[in-house]
Short mmCIF file of N, CA and C in Angstrom, two decimals:
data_model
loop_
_atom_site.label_atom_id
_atom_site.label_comp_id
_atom_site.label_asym_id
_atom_site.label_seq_id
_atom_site.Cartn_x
_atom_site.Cartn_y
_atom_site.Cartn_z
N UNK A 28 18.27 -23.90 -5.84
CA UNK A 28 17.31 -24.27 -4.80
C UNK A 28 17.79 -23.79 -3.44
N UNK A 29 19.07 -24.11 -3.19
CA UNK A 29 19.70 -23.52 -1.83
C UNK A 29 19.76 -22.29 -1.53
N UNK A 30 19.63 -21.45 -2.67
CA UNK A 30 19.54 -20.23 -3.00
C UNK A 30 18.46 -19.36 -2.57
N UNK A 31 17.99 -20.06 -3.41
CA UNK A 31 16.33 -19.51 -2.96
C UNK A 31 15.54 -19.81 -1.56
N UNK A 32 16.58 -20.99 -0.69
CA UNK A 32 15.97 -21.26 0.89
C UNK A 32 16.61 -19.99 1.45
N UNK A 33 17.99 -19.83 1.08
CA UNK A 33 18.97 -18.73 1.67
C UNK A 33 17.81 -17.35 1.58
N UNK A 34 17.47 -17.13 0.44
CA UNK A 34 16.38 -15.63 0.53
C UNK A 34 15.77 -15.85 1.44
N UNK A 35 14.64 -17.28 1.21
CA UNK A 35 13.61 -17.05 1.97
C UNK A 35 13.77 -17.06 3.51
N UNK A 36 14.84 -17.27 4.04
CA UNK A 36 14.93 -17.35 5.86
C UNK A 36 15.77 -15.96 5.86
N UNK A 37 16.26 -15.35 4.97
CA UNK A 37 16.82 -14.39 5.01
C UNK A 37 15.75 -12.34 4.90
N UNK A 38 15.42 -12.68 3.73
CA UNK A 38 14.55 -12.09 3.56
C UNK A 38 13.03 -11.75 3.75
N UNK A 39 12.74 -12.98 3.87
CA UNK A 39 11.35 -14.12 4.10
C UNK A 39 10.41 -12.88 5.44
N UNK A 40 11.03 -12.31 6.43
CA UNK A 40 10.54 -11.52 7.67
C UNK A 40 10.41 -10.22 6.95
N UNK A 41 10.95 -10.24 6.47
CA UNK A 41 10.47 -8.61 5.79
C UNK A 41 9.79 -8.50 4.56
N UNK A 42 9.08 -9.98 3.98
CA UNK A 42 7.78 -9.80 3.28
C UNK A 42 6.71 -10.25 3.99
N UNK A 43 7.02 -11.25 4.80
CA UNK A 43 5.93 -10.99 5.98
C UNK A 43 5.29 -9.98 6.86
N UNK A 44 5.89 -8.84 6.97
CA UNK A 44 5.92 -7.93 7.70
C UNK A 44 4.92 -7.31 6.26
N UNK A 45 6.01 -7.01 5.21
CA UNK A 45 4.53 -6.35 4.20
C UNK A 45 3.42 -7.05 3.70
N UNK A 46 3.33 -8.37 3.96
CA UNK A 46 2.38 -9.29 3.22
C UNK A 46 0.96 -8.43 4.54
N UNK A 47 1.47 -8.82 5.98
CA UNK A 47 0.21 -8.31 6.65
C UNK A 47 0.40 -6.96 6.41
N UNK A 48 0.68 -5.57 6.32
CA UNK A 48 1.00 -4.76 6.59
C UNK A 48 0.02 -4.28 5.35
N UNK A 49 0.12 -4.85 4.23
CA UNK A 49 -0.39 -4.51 2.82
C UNK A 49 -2.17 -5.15 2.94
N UNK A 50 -2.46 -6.39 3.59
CA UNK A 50 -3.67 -6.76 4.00
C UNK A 50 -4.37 -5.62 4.61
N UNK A 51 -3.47 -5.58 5.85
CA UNK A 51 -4.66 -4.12 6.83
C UNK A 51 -4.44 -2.93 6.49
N UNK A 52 -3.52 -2.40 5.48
CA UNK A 52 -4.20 -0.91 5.16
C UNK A 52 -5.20 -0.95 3.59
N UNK A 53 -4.72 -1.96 3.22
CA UNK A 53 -5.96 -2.27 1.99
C UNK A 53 -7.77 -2.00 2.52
N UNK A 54 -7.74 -3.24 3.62
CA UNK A 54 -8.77 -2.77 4.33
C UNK A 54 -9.06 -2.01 4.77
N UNK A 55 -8.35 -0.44 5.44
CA UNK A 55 -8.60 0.26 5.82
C UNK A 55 -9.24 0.78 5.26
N UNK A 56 -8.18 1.03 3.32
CA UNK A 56 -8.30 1.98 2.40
C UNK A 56 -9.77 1.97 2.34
N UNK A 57 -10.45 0.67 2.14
CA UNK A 57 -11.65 0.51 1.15
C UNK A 57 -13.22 1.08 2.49
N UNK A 58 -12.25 0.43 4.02
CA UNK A 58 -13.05 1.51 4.90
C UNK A 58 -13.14 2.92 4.99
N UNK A 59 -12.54 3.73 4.69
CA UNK A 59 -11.70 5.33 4.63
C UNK A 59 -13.09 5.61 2.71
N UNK A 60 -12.87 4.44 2.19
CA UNK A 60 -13.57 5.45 0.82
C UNK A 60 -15.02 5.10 1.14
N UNK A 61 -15.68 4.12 2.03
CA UNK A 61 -16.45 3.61 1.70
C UNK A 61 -17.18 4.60 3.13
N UNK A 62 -16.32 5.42 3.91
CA UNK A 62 -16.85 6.06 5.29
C UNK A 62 -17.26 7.74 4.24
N UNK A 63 -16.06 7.90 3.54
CA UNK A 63 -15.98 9.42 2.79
C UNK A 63 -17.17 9.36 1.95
N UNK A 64 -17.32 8.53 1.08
CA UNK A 64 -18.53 8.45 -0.24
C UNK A 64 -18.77 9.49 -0.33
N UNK A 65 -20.11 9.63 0.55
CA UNK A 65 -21.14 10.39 0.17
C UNK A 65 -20.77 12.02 0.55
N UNK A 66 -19.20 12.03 1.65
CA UNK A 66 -19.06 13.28 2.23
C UNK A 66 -18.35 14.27 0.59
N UNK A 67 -19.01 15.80 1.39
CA UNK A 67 -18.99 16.84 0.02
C UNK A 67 -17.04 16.85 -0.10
N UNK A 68 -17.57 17.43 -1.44
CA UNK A 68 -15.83 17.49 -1.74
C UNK A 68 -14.98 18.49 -0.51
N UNK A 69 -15.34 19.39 0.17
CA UNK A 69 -14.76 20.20 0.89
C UNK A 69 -13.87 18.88 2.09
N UNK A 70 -14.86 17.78 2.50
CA UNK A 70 -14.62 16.99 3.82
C UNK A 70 -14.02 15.70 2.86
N UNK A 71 -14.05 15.68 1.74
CA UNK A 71 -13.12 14.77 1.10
C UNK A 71 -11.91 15.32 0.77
N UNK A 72 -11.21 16.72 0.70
CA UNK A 72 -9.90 17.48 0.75
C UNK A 72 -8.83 17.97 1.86
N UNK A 73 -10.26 18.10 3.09
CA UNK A 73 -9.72 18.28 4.39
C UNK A 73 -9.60 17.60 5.64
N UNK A 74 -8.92 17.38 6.65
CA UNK A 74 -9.32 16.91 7.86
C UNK A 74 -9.91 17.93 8.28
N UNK A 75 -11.29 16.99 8.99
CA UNK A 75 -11.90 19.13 9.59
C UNK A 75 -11.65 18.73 11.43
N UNK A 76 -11.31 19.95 11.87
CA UNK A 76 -10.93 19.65 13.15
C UNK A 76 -12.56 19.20 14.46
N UNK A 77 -13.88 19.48 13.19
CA UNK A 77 -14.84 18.26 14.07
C UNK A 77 -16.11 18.83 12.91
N UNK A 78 -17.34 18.09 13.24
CA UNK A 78 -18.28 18.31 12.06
C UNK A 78 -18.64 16.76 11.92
N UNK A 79 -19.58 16.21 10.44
CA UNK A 79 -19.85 14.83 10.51
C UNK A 79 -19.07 13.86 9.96
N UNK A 80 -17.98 14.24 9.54
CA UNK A 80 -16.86 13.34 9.10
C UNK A 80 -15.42 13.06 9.99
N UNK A 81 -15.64 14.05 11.78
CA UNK A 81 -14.63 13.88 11.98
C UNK A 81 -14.22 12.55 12.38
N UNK A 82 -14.86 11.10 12.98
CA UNK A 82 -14.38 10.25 13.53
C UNK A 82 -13.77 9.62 12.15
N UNK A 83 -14.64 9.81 10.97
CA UNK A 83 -13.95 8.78 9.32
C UNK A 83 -12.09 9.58 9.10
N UNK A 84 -12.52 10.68 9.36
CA UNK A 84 -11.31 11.72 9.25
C UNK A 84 -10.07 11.24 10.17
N UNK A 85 -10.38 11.18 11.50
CA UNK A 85 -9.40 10.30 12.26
C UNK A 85 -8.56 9.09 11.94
N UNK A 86 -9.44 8.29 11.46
CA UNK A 86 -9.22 6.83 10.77
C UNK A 86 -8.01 6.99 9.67
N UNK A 87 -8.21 7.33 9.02
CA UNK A 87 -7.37 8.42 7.82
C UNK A 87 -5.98 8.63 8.10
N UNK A 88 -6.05 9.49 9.54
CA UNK A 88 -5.06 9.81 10.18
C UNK A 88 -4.48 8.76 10.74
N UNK A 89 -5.30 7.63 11.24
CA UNK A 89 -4.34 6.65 11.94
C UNK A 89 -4.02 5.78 10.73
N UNK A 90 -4.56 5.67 9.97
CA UNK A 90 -3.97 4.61 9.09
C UNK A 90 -2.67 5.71 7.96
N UNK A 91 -2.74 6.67 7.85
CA UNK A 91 -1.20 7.33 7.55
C UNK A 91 -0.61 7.45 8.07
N UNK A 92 -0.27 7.23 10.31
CA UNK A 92 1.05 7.31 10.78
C UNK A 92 1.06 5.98 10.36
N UNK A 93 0.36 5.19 10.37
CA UNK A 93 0.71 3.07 9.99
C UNK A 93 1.28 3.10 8.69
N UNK A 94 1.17 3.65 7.54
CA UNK A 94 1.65 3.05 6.23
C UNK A 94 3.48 4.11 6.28
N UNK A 95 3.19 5.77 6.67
CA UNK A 95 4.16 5.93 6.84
C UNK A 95 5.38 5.57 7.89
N UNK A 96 4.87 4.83 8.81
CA UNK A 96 5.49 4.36 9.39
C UNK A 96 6.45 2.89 9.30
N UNK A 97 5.24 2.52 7.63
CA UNK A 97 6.05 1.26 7.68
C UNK A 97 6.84 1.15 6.22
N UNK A 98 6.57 2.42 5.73
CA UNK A 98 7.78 2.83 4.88
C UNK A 98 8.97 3.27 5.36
N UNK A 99 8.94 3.60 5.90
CA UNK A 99 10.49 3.94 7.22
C UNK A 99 11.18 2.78 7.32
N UNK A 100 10.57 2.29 8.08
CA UNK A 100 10.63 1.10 8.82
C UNK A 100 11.11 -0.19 7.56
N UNK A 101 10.90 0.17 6.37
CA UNK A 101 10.90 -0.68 5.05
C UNK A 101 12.50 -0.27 4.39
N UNK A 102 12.07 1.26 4.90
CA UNK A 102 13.07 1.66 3.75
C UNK A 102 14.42 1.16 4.88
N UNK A 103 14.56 0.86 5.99
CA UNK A 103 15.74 1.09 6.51
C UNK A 103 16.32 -0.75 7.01
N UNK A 104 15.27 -1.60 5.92
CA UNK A 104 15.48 -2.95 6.17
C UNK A 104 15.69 -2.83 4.69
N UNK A 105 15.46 -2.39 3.20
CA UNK A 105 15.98 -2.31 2.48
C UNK A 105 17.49 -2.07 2.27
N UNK A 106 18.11 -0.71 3.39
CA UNK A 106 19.43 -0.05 2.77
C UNK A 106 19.99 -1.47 3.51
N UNK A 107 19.32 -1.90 4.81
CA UNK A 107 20.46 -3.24 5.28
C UNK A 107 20.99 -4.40 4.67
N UNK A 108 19.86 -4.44 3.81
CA UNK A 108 19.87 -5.60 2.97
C UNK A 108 20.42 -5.12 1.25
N UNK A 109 20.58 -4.13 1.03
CA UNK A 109 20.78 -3.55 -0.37
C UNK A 109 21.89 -4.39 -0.68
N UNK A 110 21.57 -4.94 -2.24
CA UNK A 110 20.14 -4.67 -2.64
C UNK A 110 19.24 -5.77 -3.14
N UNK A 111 19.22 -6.40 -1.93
CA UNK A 111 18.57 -8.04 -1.60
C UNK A 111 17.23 -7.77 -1.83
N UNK A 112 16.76 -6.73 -1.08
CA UNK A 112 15.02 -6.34 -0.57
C UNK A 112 14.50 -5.31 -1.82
N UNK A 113 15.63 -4.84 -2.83
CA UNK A 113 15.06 -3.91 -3.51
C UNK A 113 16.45 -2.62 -4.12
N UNK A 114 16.20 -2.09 -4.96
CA UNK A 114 17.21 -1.36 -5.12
C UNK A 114 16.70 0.17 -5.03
N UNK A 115 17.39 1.23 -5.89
CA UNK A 115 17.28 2.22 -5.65
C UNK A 115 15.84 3.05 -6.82
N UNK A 116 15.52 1.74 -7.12
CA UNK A 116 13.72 2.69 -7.61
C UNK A 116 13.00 2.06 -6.15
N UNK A 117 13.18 1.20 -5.84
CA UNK A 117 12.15 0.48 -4.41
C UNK A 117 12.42 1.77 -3.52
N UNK A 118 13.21 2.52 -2.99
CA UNK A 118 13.71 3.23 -2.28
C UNK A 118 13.11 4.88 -2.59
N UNK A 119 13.09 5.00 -4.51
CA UNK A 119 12.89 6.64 -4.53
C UNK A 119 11.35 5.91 -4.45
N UNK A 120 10.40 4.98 -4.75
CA UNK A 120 9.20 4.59 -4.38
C UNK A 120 8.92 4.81 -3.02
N UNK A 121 9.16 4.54 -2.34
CA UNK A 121 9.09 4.42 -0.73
C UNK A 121 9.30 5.59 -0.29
N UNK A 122 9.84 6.45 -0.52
CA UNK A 122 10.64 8.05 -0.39
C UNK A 122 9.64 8.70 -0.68
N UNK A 123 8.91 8.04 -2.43
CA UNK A 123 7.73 9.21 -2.90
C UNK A 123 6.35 9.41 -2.14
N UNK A 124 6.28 8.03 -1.63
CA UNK A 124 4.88 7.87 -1.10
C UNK A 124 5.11 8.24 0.35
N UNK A 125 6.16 7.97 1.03
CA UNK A 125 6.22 8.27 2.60
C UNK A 125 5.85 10.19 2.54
N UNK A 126 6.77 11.22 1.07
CA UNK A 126 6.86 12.35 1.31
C UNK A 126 5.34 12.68 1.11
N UNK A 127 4.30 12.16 0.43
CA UNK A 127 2.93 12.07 0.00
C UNK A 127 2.18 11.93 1.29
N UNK A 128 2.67 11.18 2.75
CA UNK A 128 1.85 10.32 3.21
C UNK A 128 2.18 11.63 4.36
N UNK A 129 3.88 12.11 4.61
CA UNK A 129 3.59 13.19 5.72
C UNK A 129 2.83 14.36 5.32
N UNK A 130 3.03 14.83 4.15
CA UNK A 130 1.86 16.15 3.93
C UNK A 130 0.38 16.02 3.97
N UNK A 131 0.17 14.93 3.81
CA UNK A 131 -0.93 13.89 4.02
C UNK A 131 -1.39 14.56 5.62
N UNK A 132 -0.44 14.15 6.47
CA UNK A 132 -0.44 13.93 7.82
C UNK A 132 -0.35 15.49 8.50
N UNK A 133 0.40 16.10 8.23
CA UNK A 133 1.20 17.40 8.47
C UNK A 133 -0.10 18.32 8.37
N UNK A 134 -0.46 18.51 7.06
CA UNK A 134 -1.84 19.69 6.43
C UNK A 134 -3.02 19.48 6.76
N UNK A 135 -3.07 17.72 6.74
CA UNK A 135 -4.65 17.01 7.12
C UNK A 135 -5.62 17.70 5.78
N UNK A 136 -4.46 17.10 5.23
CA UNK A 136 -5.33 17.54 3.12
C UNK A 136 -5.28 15.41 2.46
N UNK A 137 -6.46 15.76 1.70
CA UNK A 137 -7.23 14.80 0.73
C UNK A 137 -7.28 13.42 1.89
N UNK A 138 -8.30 13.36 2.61
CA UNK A 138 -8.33 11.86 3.21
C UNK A 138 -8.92 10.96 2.48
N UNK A 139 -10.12 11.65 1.72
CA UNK A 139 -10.61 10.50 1.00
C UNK A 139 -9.13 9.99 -0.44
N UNK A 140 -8.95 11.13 -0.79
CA UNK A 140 -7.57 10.63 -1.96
C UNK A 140 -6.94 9.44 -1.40
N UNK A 141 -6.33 9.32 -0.11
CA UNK A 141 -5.29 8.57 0.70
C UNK A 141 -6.32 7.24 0.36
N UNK A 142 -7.40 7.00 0.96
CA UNK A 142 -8.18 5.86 1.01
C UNK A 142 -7.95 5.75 -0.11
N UNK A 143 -8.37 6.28 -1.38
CA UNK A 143 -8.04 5.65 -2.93
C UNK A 143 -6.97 4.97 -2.90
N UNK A 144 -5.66 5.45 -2.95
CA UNK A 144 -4.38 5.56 -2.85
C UNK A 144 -3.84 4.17 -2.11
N UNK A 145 -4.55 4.41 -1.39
CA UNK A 145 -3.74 3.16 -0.54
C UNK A 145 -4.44 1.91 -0.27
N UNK A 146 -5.52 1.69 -1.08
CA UNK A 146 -6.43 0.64 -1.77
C UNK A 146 -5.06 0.19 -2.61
N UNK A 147 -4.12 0.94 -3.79
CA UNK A 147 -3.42 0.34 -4.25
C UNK A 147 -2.46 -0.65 -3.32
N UNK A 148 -2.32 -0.87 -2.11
CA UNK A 148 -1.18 -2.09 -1.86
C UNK A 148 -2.15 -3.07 -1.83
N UNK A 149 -3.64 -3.82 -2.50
CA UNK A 149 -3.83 -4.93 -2.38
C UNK A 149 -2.96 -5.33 -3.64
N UNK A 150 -2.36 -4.41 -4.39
CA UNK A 150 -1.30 -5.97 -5.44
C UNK A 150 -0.35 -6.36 -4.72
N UNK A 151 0.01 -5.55 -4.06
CA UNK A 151 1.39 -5.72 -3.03
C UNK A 151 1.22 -7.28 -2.15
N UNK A 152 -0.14 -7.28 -2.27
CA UNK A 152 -0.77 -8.59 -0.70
C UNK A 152 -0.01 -9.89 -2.23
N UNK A 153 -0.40 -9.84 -3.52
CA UNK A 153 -0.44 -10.45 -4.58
C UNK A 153 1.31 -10.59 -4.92
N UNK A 154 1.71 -9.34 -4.90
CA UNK A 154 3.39 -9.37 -5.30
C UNK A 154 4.41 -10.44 -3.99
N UNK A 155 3.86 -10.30 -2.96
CA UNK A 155 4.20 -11.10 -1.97
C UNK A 155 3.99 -12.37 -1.93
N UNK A 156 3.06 -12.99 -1.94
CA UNK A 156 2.60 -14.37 -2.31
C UNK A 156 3.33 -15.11 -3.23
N UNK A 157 3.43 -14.42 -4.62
CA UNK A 157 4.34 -14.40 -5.40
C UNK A 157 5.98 -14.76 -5.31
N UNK A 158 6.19 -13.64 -4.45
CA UNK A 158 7.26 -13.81 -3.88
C UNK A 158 7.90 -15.17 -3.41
N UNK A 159 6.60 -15.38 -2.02
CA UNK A 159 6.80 -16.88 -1.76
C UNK A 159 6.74 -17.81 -2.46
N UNK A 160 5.92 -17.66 -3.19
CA UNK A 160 5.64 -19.59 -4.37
C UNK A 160 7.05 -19.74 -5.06
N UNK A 161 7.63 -18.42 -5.30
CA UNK A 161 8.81 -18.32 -6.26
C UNK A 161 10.19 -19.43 -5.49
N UNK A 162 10.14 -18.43 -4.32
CA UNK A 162 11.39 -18.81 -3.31
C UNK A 162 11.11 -20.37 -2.26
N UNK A 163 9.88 -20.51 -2.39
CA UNK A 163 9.69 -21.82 -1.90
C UNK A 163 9.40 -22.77 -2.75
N UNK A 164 9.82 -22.98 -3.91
CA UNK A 164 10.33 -23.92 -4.92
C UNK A 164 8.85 -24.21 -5.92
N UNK A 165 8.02 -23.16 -5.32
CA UNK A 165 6.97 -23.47 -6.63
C UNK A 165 6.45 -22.49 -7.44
N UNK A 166 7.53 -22.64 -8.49
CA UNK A 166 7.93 -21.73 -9.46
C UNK A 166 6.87 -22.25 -10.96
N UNK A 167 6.13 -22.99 -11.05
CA UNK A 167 5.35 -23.50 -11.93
C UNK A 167 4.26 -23.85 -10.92
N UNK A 168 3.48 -23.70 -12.52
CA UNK A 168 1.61 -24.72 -11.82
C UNK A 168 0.48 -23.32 -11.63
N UNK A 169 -0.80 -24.51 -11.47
CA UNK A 169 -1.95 -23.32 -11.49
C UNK A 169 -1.83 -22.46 -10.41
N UNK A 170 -1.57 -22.65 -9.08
CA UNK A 170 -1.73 -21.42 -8.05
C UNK A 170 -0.78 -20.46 -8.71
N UNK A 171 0.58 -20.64 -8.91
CA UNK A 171 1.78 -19.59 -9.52
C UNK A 171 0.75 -18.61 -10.22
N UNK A 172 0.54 -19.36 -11.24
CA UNK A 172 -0.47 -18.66 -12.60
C UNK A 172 -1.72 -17.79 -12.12
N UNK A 173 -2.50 -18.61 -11.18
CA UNK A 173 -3.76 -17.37 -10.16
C UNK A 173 -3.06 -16.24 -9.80
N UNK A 174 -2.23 -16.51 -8.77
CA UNK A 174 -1.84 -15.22 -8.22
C UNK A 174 -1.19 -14.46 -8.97
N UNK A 175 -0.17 -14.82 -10.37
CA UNK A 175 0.07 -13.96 -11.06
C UNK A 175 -0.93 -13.18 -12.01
N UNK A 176 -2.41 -14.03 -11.73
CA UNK A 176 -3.11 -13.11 -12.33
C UNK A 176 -3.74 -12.03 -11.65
N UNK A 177 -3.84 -12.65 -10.70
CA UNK A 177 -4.60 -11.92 -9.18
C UNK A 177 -3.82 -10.37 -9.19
N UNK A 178 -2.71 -10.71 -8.92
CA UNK A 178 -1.63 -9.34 -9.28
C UNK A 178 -1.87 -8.66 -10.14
N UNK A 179 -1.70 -8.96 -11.49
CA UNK A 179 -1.77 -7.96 -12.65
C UNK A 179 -3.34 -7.80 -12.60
N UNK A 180 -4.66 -8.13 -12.42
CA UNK A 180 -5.52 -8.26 -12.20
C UNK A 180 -5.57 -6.67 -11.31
N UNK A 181 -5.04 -7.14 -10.38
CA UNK A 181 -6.00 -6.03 -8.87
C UNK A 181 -4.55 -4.66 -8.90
N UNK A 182 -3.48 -4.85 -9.87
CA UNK A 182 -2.17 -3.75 -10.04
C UNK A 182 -3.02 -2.69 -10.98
N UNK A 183 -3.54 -3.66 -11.90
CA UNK A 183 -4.36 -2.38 -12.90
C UNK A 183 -5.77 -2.13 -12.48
N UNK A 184 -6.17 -2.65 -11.59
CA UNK A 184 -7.31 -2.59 -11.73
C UNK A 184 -7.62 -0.99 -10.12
N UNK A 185 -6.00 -1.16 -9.21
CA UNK A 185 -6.09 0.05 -7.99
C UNK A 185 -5.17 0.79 -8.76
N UNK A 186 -4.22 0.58 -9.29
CA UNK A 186 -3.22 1.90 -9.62
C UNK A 186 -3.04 2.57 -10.78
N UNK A 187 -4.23 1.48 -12.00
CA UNK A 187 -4.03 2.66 -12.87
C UNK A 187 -5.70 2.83 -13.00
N UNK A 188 -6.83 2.16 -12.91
CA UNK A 188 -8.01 2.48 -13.18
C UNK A 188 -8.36 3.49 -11.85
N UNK A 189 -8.49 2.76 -10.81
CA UNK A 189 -8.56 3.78 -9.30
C UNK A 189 -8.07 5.22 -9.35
N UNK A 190 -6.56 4.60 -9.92
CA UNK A 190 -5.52 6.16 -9.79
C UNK A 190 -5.64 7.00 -10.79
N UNK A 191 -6.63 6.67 -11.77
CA UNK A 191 -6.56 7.84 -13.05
C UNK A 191 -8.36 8.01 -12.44
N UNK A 192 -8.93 7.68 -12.15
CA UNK A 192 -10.47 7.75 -11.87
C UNK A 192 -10.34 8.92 -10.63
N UNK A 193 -9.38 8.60 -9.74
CA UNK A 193 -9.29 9.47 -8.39
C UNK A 193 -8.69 11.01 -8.94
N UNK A 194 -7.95 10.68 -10.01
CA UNK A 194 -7.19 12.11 -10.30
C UNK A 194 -8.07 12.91 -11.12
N UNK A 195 -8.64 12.00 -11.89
CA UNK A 195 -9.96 12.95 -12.67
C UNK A 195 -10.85 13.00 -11.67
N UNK A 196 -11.83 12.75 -10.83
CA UNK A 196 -12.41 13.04 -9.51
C UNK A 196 -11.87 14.31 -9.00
N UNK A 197 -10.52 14.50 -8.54
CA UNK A 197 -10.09 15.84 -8.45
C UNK A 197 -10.38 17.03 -9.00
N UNK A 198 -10.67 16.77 -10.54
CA UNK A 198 -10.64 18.24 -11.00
C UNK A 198 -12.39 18.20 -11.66
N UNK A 199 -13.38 17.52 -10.95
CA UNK A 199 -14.47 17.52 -11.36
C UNK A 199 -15.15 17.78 -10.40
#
């Protein structure tokens, strides 16, 4: 029990930091797919430097310096804490998606993809919560059990239904 207070005042700020962090680019995401829809595949691959998708296109852009920014920013409260916050798959994770998120940023290629993509951290809002019920001593009972469903629920339902739907979308 002392244990688990020790995480949570210890650790506790740096799932807060992703608990909101994972809320507002979720929302973004589902703003970013829900602005792209109807745009042709050419303005769903590119940032165009103006035309009728450039202000959705922008959005895109600001919400990839925010997520890569807070993989940085993640990964370098991870190595402090290693390997309290996560070990070295949390790290080549964070590594894969930050290198995803600057070419992202860099080329101004697939905005609508990114909005898919980053719809996946609403499990993350779920893995966090989690987190807390665990470390704040309520490790049993129906909420535990919701949100652990909520999680596996909304994990398969953005990263492997979304993420195999978005990748076949690609080549169609």
């Amino acid at each position: 029990r002392d244990e688990a207070k020790a995480s949570l005042m210890e650790q506790g700020p740096s799932y807060v930091v992703s608990f909101v962090h994972s809320m507002y680019v979720t929302a973004r995401g589902m703003m970013h797919l829900y602005s792209l829809w109807e745009a042709s595949n050419i303005d769903k691959l590119h940032i165009a430097a103006e035309g009728t998708y450039r202000e959705a296109h922008l959005e895109v852009a600001r919400t990839n310096i925010l997520f890569v920014a807070y993989l940085f920013y993640d990964m370098i409260h991870i190595l402090h804490q290693y390997p309290k916050l996560g070990g070295g798959d949390t790290m080549a994770h964070h590594m894969l998606f930050a290198f995803c998120s600057v070419i992202n940023g860099t080329y101004g290629i697939m905005p609508f993809q990114f909005g898919w993509l980053i719809v996946g951290e609403m499990s993350t809002i779920f893995l966090n919560w989690r987190w807390f019920l665990l470390k704040s001593g309520r490790d049993s009972g129906v909420l535990l059990e919701n949100v652990n469903t909520m999680f596996a629920g909304s994990f398969f339902l953005t990263r492997i239904v979304m993420y195999t739907a978005g990748i076949v979308h690609l080549y169609i």
